[in-house]
PDB file of C-alpha atoms in Angstrom:
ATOM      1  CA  UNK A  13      66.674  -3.976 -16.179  1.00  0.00           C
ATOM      2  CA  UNK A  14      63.703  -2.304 -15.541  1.00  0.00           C
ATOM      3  CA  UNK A  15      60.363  -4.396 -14.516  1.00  0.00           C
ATOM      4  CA  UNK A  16      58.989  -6.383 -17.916  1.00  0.00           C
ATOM      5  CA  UNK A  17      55.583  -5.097 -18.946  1.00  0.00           C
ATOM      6  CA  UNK A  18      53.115  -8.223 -20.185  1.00  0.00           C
ATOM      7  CA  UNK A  19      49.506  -7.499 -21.459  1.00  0.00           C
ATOM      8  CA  UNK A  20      46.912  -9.840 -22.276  1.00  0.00           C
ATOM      9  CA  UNK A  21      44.218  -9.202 -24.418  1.00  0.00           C
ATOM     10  CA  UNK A  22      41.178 -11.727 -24.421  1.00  0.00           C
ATOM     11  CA  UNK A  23      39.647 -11.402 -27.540  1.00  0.00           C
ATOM     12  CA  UNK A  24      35.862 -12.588 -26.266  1.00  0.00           C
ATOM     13  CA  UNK A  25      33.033  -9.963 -26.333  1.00  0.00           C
ATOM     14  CA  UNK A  26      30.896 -12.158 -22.903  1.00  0.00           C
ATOM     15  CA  UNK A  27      32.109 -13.181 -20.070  1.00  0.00           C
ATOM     16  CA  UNK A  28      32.668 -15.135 -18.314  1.00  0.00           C
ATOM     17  CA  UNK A  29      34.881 -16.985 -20.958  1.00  0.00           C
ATOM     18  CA  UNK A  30      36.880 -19.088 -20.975  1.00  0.00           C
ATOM     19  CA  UNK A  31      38.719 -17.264 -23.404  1.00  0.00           C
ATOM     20  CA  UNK A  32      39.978 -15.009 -20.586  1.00  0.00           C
ATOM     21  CA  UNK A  33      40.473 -18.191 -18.134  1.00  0.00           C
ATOM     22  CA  UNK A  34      43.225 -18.917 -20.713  1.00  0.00           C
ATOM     23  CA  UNK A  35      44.817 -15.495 -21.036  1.00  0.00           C
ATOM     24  CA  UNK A  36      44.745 -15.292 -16.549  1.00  0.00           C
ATOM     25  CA  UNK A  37      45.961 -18.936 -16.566  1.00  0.00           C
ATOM     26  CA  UNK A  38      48.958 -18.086 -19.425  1.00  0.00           C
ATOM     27  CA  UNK A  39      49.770 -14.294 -17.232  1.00  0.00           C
ATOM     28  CA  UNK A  40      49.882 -16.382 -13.722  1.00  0.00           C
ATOM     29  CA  UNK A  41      52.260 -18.230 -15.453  1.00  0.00           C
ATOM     30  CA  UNK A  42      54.559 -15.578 -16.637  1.00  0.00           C
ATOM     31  CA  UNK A  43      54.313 -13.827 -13.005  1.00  0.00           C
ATOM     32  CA  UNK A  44      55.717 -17.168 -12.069  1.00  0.00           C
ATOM     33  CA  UNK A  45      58.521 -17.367 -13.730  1.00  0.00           C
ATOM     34  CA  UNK A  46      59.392 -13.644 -14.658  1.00  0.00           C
ATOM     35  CA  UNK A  47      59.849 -10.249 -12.932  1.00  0.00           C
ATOM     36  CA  UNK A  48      57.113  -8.995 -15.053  1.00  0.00           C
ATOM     37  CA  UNK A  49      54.066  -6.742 -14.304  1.00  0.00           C
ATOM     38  CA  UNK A  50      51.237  -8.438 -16.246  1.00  0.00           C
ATOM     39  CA  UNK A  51      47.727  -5.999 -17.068  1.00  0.00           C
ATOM     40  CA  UNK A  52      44.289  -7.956 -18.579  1.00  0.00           C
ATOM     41  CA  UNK A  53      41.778  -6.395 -21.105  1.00  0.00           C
ATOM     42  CA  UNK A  54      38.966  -7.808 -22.687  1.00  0.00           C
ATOM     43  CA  UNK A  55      37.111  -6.518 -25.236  1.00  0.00           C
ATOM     44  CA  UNK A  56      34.438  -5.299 -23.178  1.00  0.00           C
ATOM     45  CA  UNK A  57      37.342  -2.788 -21.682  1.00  0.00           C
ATOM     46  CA  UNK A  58      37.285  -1.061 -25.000  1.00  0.00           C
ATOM     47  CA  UNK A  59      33.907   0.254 -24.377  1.00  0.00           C
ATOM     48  CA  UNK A  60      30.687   0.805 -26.038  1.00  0.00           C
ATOM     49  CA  UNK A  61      32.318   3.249 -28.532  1.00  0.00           C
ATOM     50  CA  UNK A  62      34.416   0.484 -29.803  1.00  0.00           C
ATOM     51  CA  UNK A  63      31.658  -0.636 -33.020  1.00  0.00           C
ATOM     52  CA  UNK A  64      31.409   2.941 -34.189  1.00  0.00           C
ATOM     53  CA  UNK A  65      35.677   4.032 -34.045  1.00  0.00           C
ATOM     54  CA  UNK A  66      36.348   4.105 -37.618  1.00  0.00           C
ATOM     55  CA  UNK A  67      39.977   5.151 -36.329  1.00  0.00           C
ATOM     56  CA  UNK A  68      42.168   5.525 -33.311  1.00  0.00           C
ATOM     57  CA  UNK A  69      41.124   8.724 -32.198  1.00  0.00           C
ATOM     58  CA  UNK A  70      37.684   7.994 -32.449  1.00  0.00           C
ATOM     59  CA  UNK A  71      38.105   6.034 -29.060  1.00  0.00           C
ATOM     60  CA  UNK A  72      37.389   6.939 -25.328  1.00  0.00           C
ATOM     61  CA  UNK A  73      40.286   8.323 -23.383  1.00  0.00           C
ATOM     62  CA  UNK A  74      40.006   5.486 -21.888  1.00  0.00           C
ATOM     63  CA  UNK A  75      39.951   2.749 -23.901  1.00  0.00           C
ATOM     64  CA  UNK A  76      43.093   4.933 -25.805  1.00  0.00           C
ATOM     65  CA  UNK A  77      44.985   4.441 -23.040  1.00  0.00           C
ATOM     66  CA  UNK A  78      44.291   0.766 -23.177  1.00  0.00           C
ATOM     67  CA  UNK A  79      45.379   0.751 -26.732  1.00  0.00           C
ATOM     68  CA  UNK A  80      48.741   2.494 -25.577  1.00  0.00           C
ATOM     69  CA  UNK A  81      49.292  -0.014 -22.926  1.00  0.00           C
ATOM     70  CA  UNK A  82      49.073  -2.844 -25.356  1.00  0.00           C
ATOM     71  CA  UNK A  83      51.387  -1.278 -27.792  1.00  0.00           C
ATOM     72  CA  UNK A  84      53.912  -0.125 -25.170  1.00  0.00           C
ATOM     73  CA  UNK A  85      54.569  -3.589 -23.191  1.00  0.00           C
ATOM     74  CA  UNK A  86      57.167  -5.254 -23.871  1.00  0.00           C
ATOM     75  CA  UNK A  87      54.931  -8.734 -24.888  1.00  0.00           C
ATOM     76  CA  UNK A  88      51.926  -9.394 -25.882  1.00  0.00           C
ATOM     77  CA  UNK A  89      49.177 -12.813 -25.028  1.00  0.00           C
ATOM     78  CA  UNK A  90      46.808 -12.594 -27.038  1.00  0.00           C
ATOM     79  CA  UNK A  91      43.875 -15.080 -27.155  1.00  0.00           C
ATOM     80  CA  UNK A  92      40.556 -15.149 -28.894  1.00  0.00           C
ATOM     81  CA  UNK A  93      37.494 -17.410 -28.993  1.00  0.00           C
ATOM     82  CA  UNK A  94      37.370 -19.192 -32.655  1.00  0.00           C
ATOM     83  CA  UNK A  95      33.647 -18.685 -34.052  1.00  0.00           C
ATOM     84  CA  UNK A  96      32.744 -20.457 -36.777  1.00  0.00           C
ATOM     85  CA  UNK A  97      36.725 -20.734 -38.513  1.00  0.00           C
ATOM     86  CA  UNK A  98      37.779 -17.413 -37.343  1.00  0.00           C
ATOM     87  CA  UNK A  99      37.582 -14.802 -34.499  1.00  0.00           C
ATOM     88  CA  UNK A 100      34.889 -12.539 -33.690  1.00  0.00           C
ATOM     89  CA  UNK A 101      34.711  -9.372 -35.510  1.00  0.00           C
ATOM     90  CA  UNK A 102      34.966  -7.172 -33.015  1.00  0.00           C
ATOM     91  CA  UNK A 103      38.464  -8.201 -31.871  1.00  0.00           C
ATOM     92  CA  UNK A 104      40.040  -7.777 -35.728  1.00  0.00           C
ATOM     93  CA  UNK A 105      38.106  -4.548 -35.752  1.00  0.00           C
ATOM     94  CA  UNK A 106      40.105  -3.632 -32.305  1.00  0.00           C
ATOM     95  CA  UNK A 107      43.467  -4.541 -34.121  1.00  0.00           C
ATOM     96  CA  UNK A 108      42.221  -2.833 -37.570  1.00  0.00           C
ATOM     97  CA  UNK A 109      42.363   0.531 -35.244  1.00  0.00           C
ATOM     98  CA  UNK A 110      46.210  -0.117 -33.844  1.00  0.00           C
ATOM     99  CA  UNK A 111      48.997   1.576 -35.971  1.00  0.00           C
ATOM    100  CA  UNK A 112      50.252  -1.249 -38.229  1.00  0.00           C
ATOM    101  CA  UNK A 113      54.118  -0.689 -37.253  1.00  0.00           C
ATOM    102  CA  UNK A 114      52.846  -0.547 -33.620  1.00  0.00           C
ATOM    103  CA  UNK A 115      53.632  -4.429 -32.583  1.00  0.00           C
ATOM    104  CA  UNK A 116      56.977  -4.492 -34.830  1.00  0.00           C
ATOM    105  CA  UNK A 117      59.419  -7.581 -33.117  1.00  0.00           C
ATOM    106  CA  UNK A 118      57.093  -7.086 -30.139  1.00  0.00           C
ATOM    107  CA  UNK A 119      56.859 -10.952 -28.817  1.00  0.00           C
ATOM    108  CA  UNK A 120      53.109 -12.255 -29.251  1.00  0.00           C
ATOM    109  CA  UNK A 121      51.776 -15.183 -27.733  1.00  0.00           C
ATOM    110  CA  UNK A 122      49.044 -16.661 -29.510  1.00  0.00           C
ATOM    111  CA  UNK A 123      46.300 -18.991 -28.104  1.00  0.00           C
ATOM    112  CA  UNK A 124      42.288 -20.088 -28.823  1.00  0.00           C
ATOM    113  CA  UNK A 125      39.970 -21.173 -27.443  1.00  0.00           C
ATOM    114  CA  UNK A 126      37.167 -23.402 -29.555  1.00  0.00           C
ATOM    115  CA  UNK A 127      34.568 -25.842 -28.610  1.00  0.00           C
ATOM    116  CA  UNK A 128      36.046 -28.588 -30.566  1.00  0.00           C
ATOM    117  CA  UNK A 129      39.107 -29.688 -32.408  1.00  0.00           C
ATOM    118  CA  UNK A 130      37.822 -28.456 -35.870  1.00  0.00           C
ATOM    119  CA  UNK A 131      39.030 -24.981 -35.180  1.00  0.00           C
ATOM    120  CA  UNK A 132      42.227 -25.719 -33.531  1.00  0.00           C
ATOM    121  CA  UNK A 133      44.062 -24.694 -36.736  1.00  0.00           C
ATOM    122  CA  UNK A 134      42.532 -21.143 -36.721  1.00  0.00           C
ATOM    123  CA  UNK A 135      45.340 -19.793 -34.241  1.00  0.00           C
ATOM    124  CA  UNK A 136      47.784 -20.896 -37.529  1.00  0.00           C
ATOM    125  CA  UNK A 137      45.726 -19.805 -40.303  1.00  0.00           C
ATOM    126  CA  UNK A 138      44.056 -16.846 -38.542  1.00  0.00           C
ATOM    127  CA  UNK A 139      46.292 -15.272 -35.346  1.00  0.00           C
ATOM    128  CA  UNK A 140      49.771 -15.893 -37.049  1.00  0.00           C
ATOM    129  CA  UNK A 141      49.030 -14.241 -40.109  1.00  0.00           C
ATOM    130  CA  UNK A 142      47.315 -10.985 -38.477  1.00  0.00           C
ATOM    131  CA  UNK A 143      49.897 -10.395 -36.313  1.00  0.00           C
ATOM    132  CA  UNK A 144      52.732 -11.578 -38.738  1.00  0.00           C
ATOM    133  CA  UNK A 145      50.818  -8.268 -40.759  1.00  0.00           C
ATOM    134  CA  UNK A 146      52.221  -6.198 -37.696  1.00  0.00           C
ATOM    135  CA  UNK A 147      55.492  -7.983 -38.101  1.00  0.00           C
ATOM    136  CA  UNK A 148      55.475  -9.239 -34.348  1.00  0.00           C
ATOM    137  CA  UNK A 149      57.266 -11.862 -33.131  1.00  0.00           C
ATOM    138  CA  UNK A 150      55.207 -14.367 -32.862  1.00  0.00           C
ATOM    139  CA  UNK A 151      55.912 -17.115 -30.714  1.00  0.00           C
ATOM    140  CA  UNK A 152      56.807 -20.516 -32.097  1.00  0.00           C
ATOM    141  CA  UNK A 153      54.079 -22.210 -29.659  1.00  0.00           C
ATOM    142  CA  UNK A 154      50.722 -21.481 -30.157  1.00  0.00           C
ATOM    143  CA  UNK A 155      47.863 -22.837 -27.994  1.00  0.00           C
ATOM    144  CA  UNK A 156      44.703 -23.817 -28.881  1.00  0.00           C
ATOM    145  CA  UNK A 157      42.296 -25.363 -25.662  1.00  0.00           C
ATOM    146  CA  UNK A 158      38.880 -27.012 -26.504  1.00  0.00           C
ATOM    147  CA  UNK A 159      36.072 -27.129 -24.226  1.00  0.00           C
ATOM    148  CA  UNK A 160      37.341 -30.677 -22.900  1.00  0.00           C
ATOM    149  CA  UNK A 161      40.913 -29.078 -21.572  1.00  0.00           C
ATOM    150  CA  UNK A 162      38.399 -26.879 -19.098  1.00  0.00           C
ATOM    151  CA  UNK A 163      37.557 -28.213 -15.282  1.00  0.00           C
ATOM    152  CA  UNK A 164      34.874 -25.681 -13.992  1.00  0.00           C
ATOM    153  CA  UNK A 165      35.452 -22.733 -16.572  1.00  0.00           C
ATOM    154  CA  UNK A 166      39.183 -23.146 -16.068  1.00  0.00           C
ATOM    155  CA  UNK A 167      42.449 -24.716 -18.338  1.00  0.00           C
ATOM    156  CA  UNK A 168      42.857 -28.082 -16.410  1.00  0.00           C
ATOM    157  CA  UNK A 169      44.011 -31.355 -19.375  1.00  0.00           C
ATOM    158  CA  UNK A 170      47.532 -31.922 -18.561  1.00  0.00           C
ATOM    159  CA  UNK A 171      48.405 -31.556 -22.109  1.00  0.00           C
ATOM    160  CA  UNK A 172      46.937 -28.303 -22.624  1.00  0.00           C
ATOM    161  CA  UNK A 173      49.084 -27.135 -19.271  1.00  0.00           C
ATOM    162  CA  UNK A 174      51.802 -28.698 -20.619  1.00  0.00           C
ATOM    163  CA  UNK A 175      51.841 -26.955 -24.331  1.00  0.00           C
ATOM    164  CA  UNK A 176      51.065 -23.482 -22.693  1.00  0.00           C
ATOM    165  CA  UNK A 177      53.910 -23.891 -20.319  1.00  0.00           C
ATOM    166  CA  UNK A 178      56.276 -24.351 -23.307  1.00  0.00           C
ATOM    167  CA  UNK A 179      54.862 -21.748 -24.427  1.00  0.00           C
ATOM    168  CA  UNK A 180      55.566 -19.046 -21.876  1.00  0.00           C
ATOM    169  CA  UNK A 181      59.060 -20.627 -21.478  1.00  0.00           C
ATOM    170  CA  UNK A 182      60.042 -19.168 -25.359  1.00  0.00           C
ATOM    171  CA  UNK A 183      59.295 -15.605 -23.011  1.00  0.00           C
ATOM    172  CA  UNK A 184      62.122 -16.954 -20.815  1.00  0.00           C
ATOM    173  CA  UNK A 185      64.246 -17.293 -23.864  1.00  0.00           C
ATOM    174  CA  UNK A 186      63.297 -13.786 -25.100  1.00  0.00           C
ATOM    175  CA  UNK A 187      63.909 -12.308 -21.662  1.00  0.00           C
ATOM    176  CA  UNK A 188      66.527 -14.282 -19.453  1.00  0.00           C
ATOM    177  CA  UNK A 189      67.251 -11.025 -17.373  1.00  0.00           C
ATOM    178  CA  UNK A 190      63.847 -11.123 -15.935  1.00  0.00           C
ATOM    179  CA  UNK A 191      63.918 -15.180 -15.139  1.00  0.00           C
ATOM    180  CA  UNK A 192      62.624 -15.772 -11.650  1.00  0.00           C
ATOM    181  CA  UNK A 193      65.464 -17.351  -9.584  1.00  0.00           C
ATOM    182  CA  UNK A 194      64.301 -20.415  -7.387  1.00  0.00           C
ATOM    183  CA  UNK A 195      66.230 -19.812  -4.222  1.00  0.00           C
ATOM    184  CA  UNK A 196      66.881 -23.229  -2.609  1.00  0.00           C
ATOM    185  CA  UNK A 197      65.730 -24.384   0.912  1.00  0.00           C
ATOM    186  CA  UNK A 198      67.968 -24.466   3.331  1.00  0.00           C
TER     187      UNK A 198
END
């Protein structure tokens, strides 16, 4: 089996964020336990031309290629700050761009990030629907982390840890050729 591609996409326009704390936290713990090559990309990595592509082609080379990359690994994290019920525009307007047969059973791990528990529903009634649009895979364990589940810009409550860990173990599931081995002392 060839070497498991996993991308990341933070879904926050600033930074830092602890949007993309999340997404670094949720990919260290996939390099942990998988064979897998894991990639990062805010929004920012889009570039400035990002507003003004009313399609695809309409983006830099660059920020194509980034496109590509998403569609081509084999799984997708995907986690966005929740503004106000919802995430920002910029983010759907990313995903409004990518070929809607493009994420087909590709495995999707959706989290949030949200200053407060009043929006920790949005990853249910706004990530699972966009990306059950693309007919993904979404994962069965979505994450949502407030501001209090952050130690100096960084996930940190126990709980939180512990949900996004069951979370990346449903990528074990998915991919049990790629499971890390623990080789025992000796």
């Amino acid at each position: 089996m060839t070497q498991l591609s996993i991308v990341g996409l933070s879904g926050n326009i600033t930074g830092p964020s602890k949007t993309r704390a999340l997404v670094e936290t949720t990919l260290g713990l996939v390099a942990e336990r998988l064979d897998a090559r894991t990639d990062l990309f805010e929004i920012a990595d889009f570039g400035a031309d990002l507003g003004r592509a009313r399609r695809f082609d309409d983006l830099s080379e660059d920020a194509r290629a980034k496109v590509e990359a998403l569609v081509n690994a084999d799984a997708l994290v995907v986690a966005t700050p929740i503004y106000k019920g919802s995430y920002p525009g910029l983010f759907k307007h990313l995903i409004d761009l990518i070929d809607p047969f493009a994420f087909v059973h590709k495995p999707v791990l959706i989290a949030a990030t949200g200053g407060g528990d009043r929006h920790a529903l949005a990853v249910e009634h706004q990530l699972r629907p966009l990306f059950a649009f693309f007919e993904a895979r979404v994962l069965a364990t979505a994450v949502h982390l407030s501001d209090r589940d952050f130690l100096d810009g960084k996930p940190a409550a126990p709980a939180a840890l512990a949900r996004l860990s069951r979370a990346v173990e449903e990528f074990e599931l998915l991919f049990p050729a790629a499971h890390r081995r623990s080789v025992a002392a000796e």
